[in-house]
mmCIF file of C-alpha atoms and ligand atoms in Angstrom:
data_model
loop_
_atom_site.group_PDB
_atom_site.id
_atom_site.type_symbol
_atom_site.label_atom_id
_atom_site.label_comp_id
_atom_site.label_asym_id
_atom_site.label_seq_id
_atom_site.Cartn_x
_atom_site.Cartn_y
_atom_site.Cartn_z
ATOM 1 C CA MET A 1 17.719 -77.189 -31.695
ATOM 2 C CA PHE A 2 16.914 -75.143 -28.612
ATOM 3 C CA GLU A 3 19.284 -74.486 -26.048
ATOM 4 C CA SER A 4 18.131 -76.302 -22.844
ATOM 5 C CA LEU A 5 17.208 -74.583 -19.858
ATOM 6 C CA SER A 6 20.106 -75.880 -17.651
ATOM 7 C CA GLU A 7 22.470 -74.520 -20.232
ATOM 8 C CA ARG A 8 20.681 -70.883 -20.218
ATOM 9 C CA LEU A 9 20.735 -70.819 -16.545
ATOM 10 C CA GLY A 10 24.217 -71.968 -15.991
ATOM 11 C CA GLY A 11 25.443 -68.978 -17.824
ATOM 12 C CA VAL A 12 23.097 -66.552 -15.726
ATOM 13 C CA PHE A 13 24.200 -68.132 -12.177
ATOM 14 C CA ASP A 14 28.146 -68.483 -12.950
ATOM 15 C CA ARG A 15 28.698 -65.463 -10.510
ATOM 16 C CA LEU A 16 26.302 -66.879 -8.094
ATOM 17 C CA THR A 17 27.850 -69.918 -6.917
ATOM 18 C CA LYS A 18 29.091 -68.565 -3.592
ATOM 19 C CA ALA A 19 25.791 -67.119 -2.548
ATOM 20 C CA GLY A 20 23.898 -68.491 0.332
ATOM 21 C CA ALA A 21 20.433 -67.989 -1.022
ATOM 22 C CA LEU A 22 18.536 -67.039 -4.007
ATOM 23 C CA SER A 23 18.050 -63.270 -3.952
ATOM 24 C CA GLU A 24 14.624 -61.784 -5.693
ATOM 25 C CA ALA A 25 17.051 -60.412 -8.139
ATOM 26 C CA ASP A 26 18.671 -63.484 -9.174
ATOM 27 C CA VAL A 27 15.381 -65.408 -9.276
ATOM 28 C CA ASP A 28 13.990 -62.490 -11.695
ATOM 29 C CA THR A 29 17.044 -62.752 -13.721
ATOM 30 C CA ALA A 30 16.762 -66.585 -14.043
ATOM 31 C CA LEU A 31 12.885 -66.277 -14.662
ATOM 32 C CA ARG A 32 13.417 -64.514 -17.747
ATOM 33 C CA GLU A 33 14.954 -67.267 -19.127
ATOM 34 C CA VAL A 34 12.572 -69.910 -17.807
ATOM 35 C CA ARG A 35 9.753 -67.726 -19.545
ATOM 36 C CA VAL A 36 11.916 -67.770 -22.980
ATOM 37 C CA ALA A 37 11.954 -71.501 -22.559
ATOM 38 C CA LEU A 38 8.295 -72.140 -21.755
ATOM 39 C CA LEU A 39 7.323 -69.933 -24.684
ATOM 40 C CA GLU A 40 9.907 -71.967 -27.042
ATOM 41 C CA ALA A 41 7.901 -75.027 -25.975
ATOM 42 C CA ASP A 42 4.806 -73.386 -26.992
ATOM 43 C CA VAL A 43 3.534 -72.835 -23.654
ATOM 44 C CA SER A 44 0.828 -70.161 -24.001
ATOM 45 C CA LEU A 45 1.671 -66.688 -22.718
ATOM 46 C CA PRO A 46 -0.750 -66.650 -19.821
ATOM 47 C CA VAL A 47 -0.067 -69.969 -18.591
ATOM 48 C CA ALA A 48 3.823 -68.872 -18.674
ATOM 49 C CA ARG A 49 2.883 -65.993 -16.631
ATOM 50 C CA ASP A 50 1.042 -67.701 -14.042
ATOM 51 C CA PHE A 51 3.614 -70.501 -13.736
ATOM 52 C CA ILE A 52 6.421 -67.875 -13.493
ATOM 53 C CA LYS A 53 4.710 -66.595 -10.422
ATOM 54 C CA ALA A 54 4.412 -69.401 -8.634
ATOM 55 C CA VAL A 55 7.967 -70.584 -9.230
ATOM 56 C CA LYS A 56 8.927 -67.178 -8.073
ATOM 57 C CA SER A 57 7.460 -67.612 -4.786
ATOM 58 C CA LYS A 58 8.591 -71.079 -3.981
ATOM 59 C CA ALA A 59 12.261 -69.903 -5.434
ATOM 60 C CA THR A 60 13.153 -66.501 -3.537
ATOM 61 C CA GLY A 61 14.804 -66.804 -0.458
ATOM 62 C CA GLN A 62 15.625 -70.695 -0.747
ATOM 63 C CA ALA A 63 19.065 -71.605 0.383
ATOM 64 C CA VAL A 64 21.376 -72.827 -2.178
ATOM 65 C CA THR A 65 22.193 -76.183 -1.513
ATOM 66 C CA LYS A 66 26.112 -76.898 -1.532
ATOM 67 C CA SER A 67 25.907 -80.003 -3.754
ATOM 68 C CA VAL A 68 24.260 -78.049 -6.661
ATOM 69 C CA THR A 69 24.596 -74.437 -8.581
ATOM 70 C CA PRO A 70 21.780 -72.206 -8.176
ATOM 71 C CA GLY A 71 21.200 -72.772 -11.785
ATOM 72 C CA GLN A 72 20.502 -76.301 -11.222
ATOM 73 C CA GLN A 73 18.540 -75.369 -7.943
ATOM 74 C CA VAL A 74 16.105 -73.216 -10.024
ATOM 75 C CA VAL A 75 15.961 -75.812 -12.965
ATOM 76 C CA LYS A 76 14.780 -78.403 -10.187
ATOM 77 C CA ILE A 77 11.998 -75.796 -8.637
ATOM 78 C CA VAL A 78 10.707 -75.284 -12.351
ATOM 79 C CA HIS A 79 10.870 -79.189 -12.936
ATOM 80 C CA ASP A 80 8.920 -80.085 -9.818
ATOM 81 C CA GLU A 81 6.528 -77.139 -10.345
ATOM 82 C CA LEU A 82 5.880 -78.409 -14.069
ATOM 83 C CA VAL A 83 5.201 -81.870 -12.884
ATOM 84 C CA ARG A 84 2.836 -80.454 -10.090
ATOM 85 C CA VAL A 85 0.689 -78.650 -12.460
ATOM 86 C CA LEU A 86 0.835 -81.390 -15.458
ATOM 87 C CA ALA A 87 0.031 -84.070 -12.717
ATOM 88 C CA GLY A 88 -3.219 -81.935 -11.322
ATOM 89 C CA ASP A 89 -4.878 -83.746 -8.609
ATOM 90 C CA GLY A 90 -3.302 -86.812 -9.500
ATOM 91 C CA GLU A 91 -6.219 -88.464 -11.228
ATOM 92 C CA PRO A 92 -5.883 -92.033 -11.910
ATOM 93 C CA GLU A 93 -4.839 -93.126 -15.351
ATOM 94 C CA ALA A 94 -7.312 -95.722 -15.746
ATOM 95 C CA LEU A 95 -10.406 -95.241 -17.997
ATOM 96 C CA LYS A 96 -13.749 -95.813 -16.309
ATOM 97 C CA ILE A 97 -15.027 -98.545 -17.489
ATOM 98 C CA ASP A 98 -17.293 -100.118 -14.693
ATOM 99 C CA ASN A 99 -20.972 -101.379 -15.018
ATOM 100 C CA PRO A 100 -20.805 -102.639 -18.496
ATOM 101 C CA PRO A 101 -21.232 -101.332 -21.507
ATOM 102 C CA ALA A 102 -19.436 -98.299 -20.751
ATOM 103 C CA THR A 103 -19.317 -95.613 -23.537
ATOM 104 C CA ILE A 104 -16.408 -93.708 -24.261
ATOM 105 C CA LEU A 105 -16.987 -90.727 -26.580
ATOM 106 C CA MET A 106 -14.018 -89.570 -28.842
ATOM 107 C CA VAL A 107 -13.786 -86.152 -30.021
ATOM 108 C CA GLY A 108 -11.785 -83.863 -31.988
ATOM 109 C CA LEU A 109 -10.822 -82.508 -35.143
ATOM 110 C CA GLN A 110 -10.333 -84.203 -38.382
ATOM 111 C CA GLY A 111 -6.720 -85.153 -38.959
ATOM 112 C CA SER A 112 -6.032 -85.069 -34.945
ATOM 113 C CA GLY A 113 -5.607 -88.858 -34.781
ATOM 114 C CA LYS A 114 -8.942 -89.463 -33.690
ATOM 115 C CA THR A 115 -9.472 -92.802 -35.166
ATOM 116 C CA THR A 116 -6.028 -94.078 -34.834
ATOM 117 C CA THR A 117 -6.244 -93.316 -31.231
ATOM 118 C CA THR A 118 -9.655 -94.985 -30.694
ATOM 119 C CA ALA A 119 -7.938 -98.270 -32.156
ATOM 120 C CA LYS A 120 -5.160 -97.880 -30.009
ATOM 121 C CA LEU A 121 -6.961 -97.740 -26.483
ATOM 122 C CA ALA A 122 -9.448 -100.413 -27.716
ATOM 123 C CA LYS A 123 -6.515 -102.659 -28.285
ATOM 124 C CA ARG A 124 -5.193 -101.742 -24.928
ATOM 125 C CA LEU A 125 -8.184 -102.255 -23.366
ATOM 126 C CA LYS A 126 -8.535 -105.669 -24.758
ATOM 127 C CA GLU A 127 -4.915 -106.761 -24.283
ATOM 128 C CA LYS A 128 -4.397 -105.337 -20.913
ATOM 129 C CA ASN A 129 -7.509 -105.371 -19.221
ATOM 130 C CA GLY A 130 -9.498 -108.206 -20.861
ATOM 131 C CA LYS A 131 -12.385 -106.189 -22.002
ATOM 132 C CA LYS A 132 -14.680 -107.031 -24.783
ATOM 133 C CA VAL A 133 -14.535 -103.916 -26.892
ATOM 134 C CA LEU A 134 -16.899 -102.724 -29.740
ATOM 135 C CA LEU A 135 -16.004 -99.836 -31.944
ATOM 136 C CA ALA A 136 -18.796 -97.726 -34.057
ATOM 137 C CA SER A 137 -17.832 -94.659 -36.175
ATOM 138 C CA LEU A 138 -20.361 -91.837 -36.560
ATOM 139 C CA ASP A 139 -18.581 -89.914 -39.330
ATOM 140 C CA THR A 140 -21.613 -90.071 -41.704
ATOM 141 C CA GLN A 141 -19.997 -87.431 -43.969
ATOM 142 C CA ARG A 142 -17.005 -89.376 -44.362
ATOM 143 C CA PRO A 143 -17.359 -93.126 -45.583
ATOM 144 C CA ALA A 144 -13.835 -93.450 -45.790
ATOM 145 C CA ALA A 145 -13.321 -92.613 -41.969
ATOM 146 C CA MET A 146 -15.744 -95.259 -41.041
ATOM 147 C CA GLU A 147 -14.203 -98.069 -43.179
ATOM 148 C CA GLN A 148 -10.934 -96.967 -41.704
ATOM 149 C CA LEU A 149 -12.175 -97.624 -38.208
ATOM 150 C CA ALA A 150 -13.524 -101.031 -39.433
ATOM 151 C CA ILE A 151 -10.231 -101.859 -41.131
ATOM 152 C CA LEU A 152 -8.160 -101.047 -37.916
ATOM 153 C CA GLY A 153 -10.814 -103.149 -35.843
ATOM 154 C CA ALA A 154 -10.173 -106.357 -37.912
ATOM 155 C CA GLN A 155 -6.400 -105.564 -37.883
ATOM 156 C CA ILE A 156 -6.725 -105.519 -33.892
ATOM 157 C CA GLY A 157 -9.254 -108.136 -33.503
ATOM 158 C CA VAL A 158 -11.774 -105.894 -32.444
ATOM 159 C CA ASP A 159 -15.462 -105.907 -33.239
ATOM 160 C CA SER A 160 -16.826 -102.971 -35.224
ATOM 161 C CA LEU A 161 -20.571 -101.994 -35.620
ATOM 162 C CA PRO A 162 -21.593 -102.699 -38.955
ATOM 163 C CA ILE A 163 -21.953 -99.669 -41.371
ATOM 164 C CA VAL A 164 -25.498 -98.808 -42.426
ATOM 165 C CA LYS A 165 -25.638 -96.256 -44.964
ATOM 166 C CA GLY A 166 -28.145 -93.195 -44.524
ATOM 167 C CA GLU A 167 -28.206 -93.040 -40.644
ATOM 168 C CA THR A 168 -27.691 -90.198 -38.379
ATOM 169 C CA ALA A 169 -24.780 -90.092 -36.011
ATOM 170 C CA VAL A 170 -27.525 -90.449 -33.280
ATOM 171 C CA GLN A 171 -29.144 -93.263 -34.763
ATOM 172 C CA ILE A 172 -25.592 -95.101 -35.261
ATOM 173 C CA ALA A 173 -24.949 -94.312 -31.326
ATOM 174 C CA LYS A 174 -28.208 -95.816 -30.294
ATOM 175 C CA ARG A 175 -27.708 -98.853 -32.437
ATOM 176 C CA ALA A 176 -24.095 -99.242 -30.828
ATOM 177 C CA LYS A 177 -25.652 -98.894 -27.385
ATOM 178 C CA THR A 178 -28.196 -101.992 -28.209
ATOM 179 C CA GLN A 179 -25.440 -103.903 -29.823
ATOM 180 C CA ALA A 180 -23.227 -103.352 -26.750
ATOM 181 C CA ASN A 181 -26.044 -104.854 -24.405
ATOM 182 C CA LEU A 182 -26.949 -107.590 -26.374
ATOM 183 C CA GLY A 183 -23.641 -108.605 -27.187
ATOM 184 C CA GLY A 184 -22.354 -108.501 -23.614
ATOM 185 C CA TYR A 185 -19.696 -105.772 -24.599
ATOM 186 C CA ASP A 186 -17.414 -104.150 -21.559
ATOM 187 C CA VAL A 187 -16.576 -100.948 -23.619
ATOM 188 C CA VAL A 188 -18.142 -99.354 -26.666
ATOM 189 C CA PHE A 189 -15.983 -96.551 -28.613
ATOM 190 C CA LEU A 190 -18.108 -93.848 -30.263
ATOM 191 C CA ASP A 191 -15.731 -92.354 -32.837
ATOM 192 C CA THR A 192 -17.534 -89.013 -33.583
ATOM 193 C CA ALA A 193 -16.938 -87.092 -36.897
ATOM 194 C CA GLY A 194 -14.139 -84.923 -37.211
ATOM 195 C CA ARG A 195 -13.871 -81.518 -39.067
ATOM 196 C CA LEU A 196 -11.559 -79.311 -40.031
ATOM 197 C CA HIS A 197 -12.454 -76.597 -37.739
ATOM 198 C CA ILE A 198 -14.940 -76.177 -35.089
ATOM 199 C CA ASP A 199 -18.363 -75.204 -36.100
ATOM 200 C CA GLU A 200 -21.740 -75.386 -34.729
ATOM 201 C CA VAL A 201 -23.055 -78.408 -36.668
ATOM 202 C CA LEU A 202 -20.070 -80.289 -35.517
ATOM 203 C CA MET A 203 -20.885 -79.272 -31.660
ATOM 204 C CA ASP A 204 -24.433 -79.701 -32.123
ATOM 205 C CA GLU A 205 -24.073 -83.161 -33.139
ATOM 206 C CA VAL A 206 -21.523 -84.023 -30.553
ATOM 207 C CA GLN A 207 -24.041 -82.872 -27.943
ATOM 208 C CA ALA A 208 -26.971 -84.657 -29.013
ATOM 209 C CA VAL A 209 -24.671 -88.019 -29.311
ATOM 210 C CA ARG A 210 -23.408 -87.331 -25.713
ATOM 211 C CA ASP A 211 -27.160 -86.659 -24.730
ATOM 212 C CA LEU A 212 -27.989 -89.969 -25.877
ATOM 213 C CA ALA A 213 -24.820 -92.198 -24.963
ATOM 214 C CA GLN A 214 -24.526 -90.729 -21.550
ATOM 215 C CA PRO A 215 -20.829 -91.598 -21.817
ATOM 216 C CA ARG A 216 -18.652 -92.746 -18.953
ATOM 217 C CA GLU A 217 -15.483 -90.748 -20.602
ATOM 218 C CA THR A 218 -15.394 -88.403 -23.201
ATOM 219 C CA LEU A 219 -11.633 -87.981 -24.607
ATOM 220 C CA LEU A 220 -10.572 -85.006 -26.713
ATOM 221 C CA VAL A 221 -7.830 -86.129 -29.269
ATOM 222 C CA VAL A 222 -5.540 -83.174 -30.051
ATOM 223 C CA ASP A 223 -2.487 -82.954 -32.212
ATOM 224 C CA GLY A 224 0.146 -82.149 -29.623
ATOM 225 C CA LEU A 225 2.211 -80.645 -32.532
ATOM 226 C CA THR A 226 -0.117 -77.495 -33.076
ATOM 227 C CA GLY A 227 0.654 -75.678 -29.593
ATOM 228 C CA GLN A 228 -1.750 -72.784 -29.124
ATOM 229 C CA ASP A 229 -4.511 -74.130 -31.597
ATOM 230 C CA ALA A 230 -4.731 -77.221 -29.498
ATOM 231 C CA VAL A 231 -5.337 -75.202 -26.501
ATOM 232 C CA ASN A 232 -8.121 -73.514 -28.255
ATOM 233 C CA VAL A 233 -9.492 -76.592 -29.466
ATOM 234 C CA ALA A 234 -9.560 -78.172 -25.885
ATOM 235 C CA THR A 235 -11.248 -74.820 -24.581
ATOM 236 C CA GLU A 236 -13.908 -74.996 -27.007
ATOM 237 C CA PHE A 237 -14.652 -78.539 -26.908
ATOM 238 C CA ASN A 238 -14.910 -78.688 -23.145
ATOM 239 C CA ALA A 239 -17.098 -75.577 -22.858
ATOM 240 C CA LYS A 240 -19.600 -76.781 -25.428
ATOM 241 C CA VAL A 241 -19.446 -81.024 -24.653
ATOM 242 C CA GLY A 242 -17.423 -81.201 -21.333
ATOM 243 C CA ILE A 243 -14.343 -83.291 -21.675
ATOM 244 C CA SER A 244 -13.125 -85.699 -19.309
ATOM 245 C CA GLY A 245 -9.472 -85.840 -20.473
ATOM 246 C CA VAL A 246 -7.246 -85.371 -23.384
ATOM 247 C CA VAL A 247 -5.171 -87.622 -25.754
ATOM 248 C CA LEU A 248 -2.124 -85.700 -27.315
ATOM 249 C CA THR A 249 -0.776 -87.225 -30.392
ATOM 250 C CA ARG A 250 2.327 -87.072 -32.348
ATOM 251 C CA MET A 251 4.244 -86.741 -29.177
ATOM 252 C CA ASP A 252 6.996 -88.740 -31.359
ATOM 253 C CA GLY A 253 7.612 -85.275 -33.459
ATOM 254 C CA ASP A 254 9.719 -82.820 -32.134
ATOM 255 C CA GLY A 255 7.114 -80.678 -30.584
ATOM 256 C CA ARG A 256 8.141 -79.480 -27.229
ATOM 257 C CA GLY A 257 5.018 -80.659 -25.734
ATOM 258 C CA GLY A 258 4.035 -77.085 -23.972
ATOM 259 C CA ALA A 259 0.554 -77.633 -25.039
ATOM 260 C CA ALA A 260 0.087 -80.184 -22.345
ATOM 261 C CA LEU A 261 1.025 -77.425 -19.553
ATOM 262 C CA SER A 262 -1.612 -75.006 -21.188
ATOM 263 C CA MET A 263 -3.980 -77.410 -21.889
ATOM 264 C CA ARG A 264 -3.957 -78.579 -18.425
ATOM 265 C CA ALA A 265 -3.708 -75.191 -16.555
ATOM 266 C CA ILE A 266 -6.703 -73.861 -18.850
ATOM 267 C CA THR A 267 -9.179 -76.325 -19.115
ATOM 268 C CA GLY A 268 -8.281 -77.978 -15.862
ATOM 269 C CA LYS A 269 -8.869 -81.512 -17.521
ATOM 270 C CA PRO A 270 -6.269 -84.434 -16.936
ATOM 271 C CA ILE A 271 -4.073 -85.419 -20.273
ATOM 272 C CA ARG A 272 -4.588 -89.299 -20.067
ATOM 273 C CA PHE A 273 -2.491 -90.727 -22.949
ATOM 274 C CA VAL A 274 0.104 -89.611 -25.399
ATOM 275 C CA GLY A 275 0.221 -90.926 -28.973
ATOM 276 C CA LEU A 276 3.777 -91.824 -30.044
ATOM 277 C CA GLY A 277 3.619 -93.060 -33.502
ATOM 278 C CA GLU A 278 1.269 -94.514 -36.428
ATOM 279 C CA LYS A 279 1.251 -98.356 -35.096
ATOM 280 C CA MET A 280 -1.289 -99.576 -33.041
ATOM 281 C CA ASP A 281 0.888 -99.947 -29.902
ATOM 282 C CA ALA A 282 2.073 -96.616 -30.232
ATOM 283 C CA ILE A 283 0.192 -94.979 -27.070
ATOM 284 C CA ASP A 284 1.463 -94.631 -23.357
ATOM 285 C CA ALA A 285 -0.330 -93.337 -20.432
ATOM 286 C CA PHE A 286 0.382 -89.673 -19.835
ATOM 287 C CA GLU A 287 3.607 -89.399 -17.608
ATOM 288 C CA PRO A 288 3.864 -85.688 -16.222
ATOM 289 C CA GLU A 289 7.750 -86.415 -15.663
ATOM 290 C CA ARG A 290 8.377 -86.971 -18.968
ATOM 291 C CA VAL A 291 6.827 -84.222 -20.544
ATOM 292 C CA ALA A 292 8.218 -81.838 -17.679
ATOM 293 C CA GLY A 293 11.568 -82.902 -18.966
ATOM 294 C CA ARG A 294 10.687 -82.353 -22.405
ATOM 295 C CA ILE A 295 9.533 -78.813 -21.858
ATOM 296 C CA LEU A 296 12.573 -78.086 -19.944
ATOM 297 C CA GLY A 297 14.700 -79.159 -22.819
HETATM 298 P P1 LIG B 1 -8.709 -88.447 -37.463
HETATM 299 O O1 LIG B 1 -9.164 -87.798 -38.737
HETATM 300 O O2 LIG B 1 -8.405 -87.440 -36.221
HETATM 301 O O3 LIG B 1 -9.465 -89.764 -37.219
HETATM 302 O O4 LIG B 1 -7.167 -88.979 -37.965
HETATM 303 P P2 LIG B 1 -6.619 -90.383 -38.151
HETATM 304 O O5 LIG B 1 -6.429 -91.360 -37.099
HETATM 305 O O6 LIG B 1 -6.943 -90.814 -39.551
HETATM 306 O O7 LIG B 1 -5.083 -90.072 -38.077
HETATM 307 C C1 LIG B 1 -4.244 -89.042 -39.243
HETATM 308 C C2 LIG B 1 -2.979 -89.587 -39.607
HETATM 309 O O8 LIG B 1 -2.160 -89.267 -38.175
HETATM 310 C C3 LIG B 1 -2.847 -90.911 -39.697
HETATM 311 O O9 LIG B 1 -1.799 -91.040 -40.805
HETATM 312 C C4 LIG B 1 -2.208 -91.413 -38.528
HETATM 313 O O10 LIG B 1 -1.497 -92.733 -38.833
HETATM 314 C C5 LIG B 1 -1.355 -90.440 -37.868
HETATM 315 N N1 LIG B 1 -0.946 -90.423 -36.475
HETATM 316 C C6 LIG B 1 -2.055 -90.573 -35.658
HETATM 317 N N2 LIG B 1 -1.719 -90.526 -34.225
HETATM 318 C C7 LIG B 1 -0.434 -90.429 -34.340
HETATM 319 C C8 LIG B 1 0.713 -90.205 -33.658
HETATM 320 O O11 LIG B 1 0.413 -90.139 -32.184
HETATM 321 N N3 LIG B 1 2.176 -90.071 -34.052
HETATM 322 C C9 LIG B 1 2.123 -90.003 -35.520
HETATM 323 N N4 LIG B 1 3.348 -89.667 -36.105
HETATM 324 N N5 LIG B 1 1.415 -89.998 -36.345
HETATM 325 C C10 LIG B 1 0.055 -90.381 -35.787
#
C-alpha cells in the first residue's frame, strides 16, 4: 500500500554509500522522507516535527558502519527512536490489581470497542492471573450495551453485576463496589457509557463515577484506525478524567499505528494493550517494537 521507509531511503542514499559519516545535508534529505512516512502512518504533525528533531541530532555526524548502507543506518536510528518514544519509561505492562477489590474504569467513545475490550481483559485476568473478576456496565442510556456485557461475561465465564433498571451510573458503581467486597472479587471492571462525541454530560458522569470508585486504573479505549481523532479523544479524556493507560483497538486493520506514537508523545500515558480482532482472545500487551516496525512500513 505504501512505499516502505527503507525503500524510500535506499534511493536517497544510493550516492552516499562511500561516505564516511552522515552529513547534515544528507540527514536532512533523509529526514524529509521520514517525515512523509510518519505523516502517512497518521502521526500528527507536531509530534512528527519533534520526532524528526530528535532523530536529526542523533543521526548527524554518526559514522556510517561498513556493514550497512547509510539508508539502513538512518532507518535503524528512526526505528530505535520510535521504540524509545513508544516505550516511554518502560512502565510495567501488568495492570495494577493489588489490594483487592481493585477497580478498573473503562472509558472511551461509543463504538471504540470498549465493551469488547472490557470482556477481553476480564478473560485475560481470569485465565492468566487467576483473578476473580466482576463486570458492571454503567451504560444506563443503552440497555443493549448493558446486555452485551452480560452476554460476553457469560461467554467467558466471568460474573456480571445484575442489571437493575432505573439506577444512575454512580448508583451502579456503588452497588458494584459493595458486591465486589461481599463476593470476594479481586477485580471489578466498570464499563462506562460511551457517546458518539465527547460532551460535558459524558465527562461529568465519568468524573462522578471516578470520584466514587477511586479506580486503580482508568483505561481509555480508542479505535486505532481513527488517527488524529484518536489523539484528540485521548487528550480530552486525559485532561478531564485522568487516564492511566490506553488500549488501541482494531490494530488488526490496515492502519499504520501512527496514532500510538502521537498519543504517547502528547498525553505521556502508556499504551497498555492492543486489540487485534473481535474474538475474546484477540488482545495483546502493547509491544513498542511491533508498532515501530509497522509505522516504518
Ligand atoms: P463500544 O461501543 O465501545 O463498547 O464498542 P464494542 O465493544 O461494542 O465494539 C464495537 C465493534 O467493534 C464490535 O463489533 C466489536 O466486535 C468490534 N471490535 C472491538 N475491538 C475490535 C478489534 O480490536 N478489532 C476488530 N476488528 N474489531 C473490534
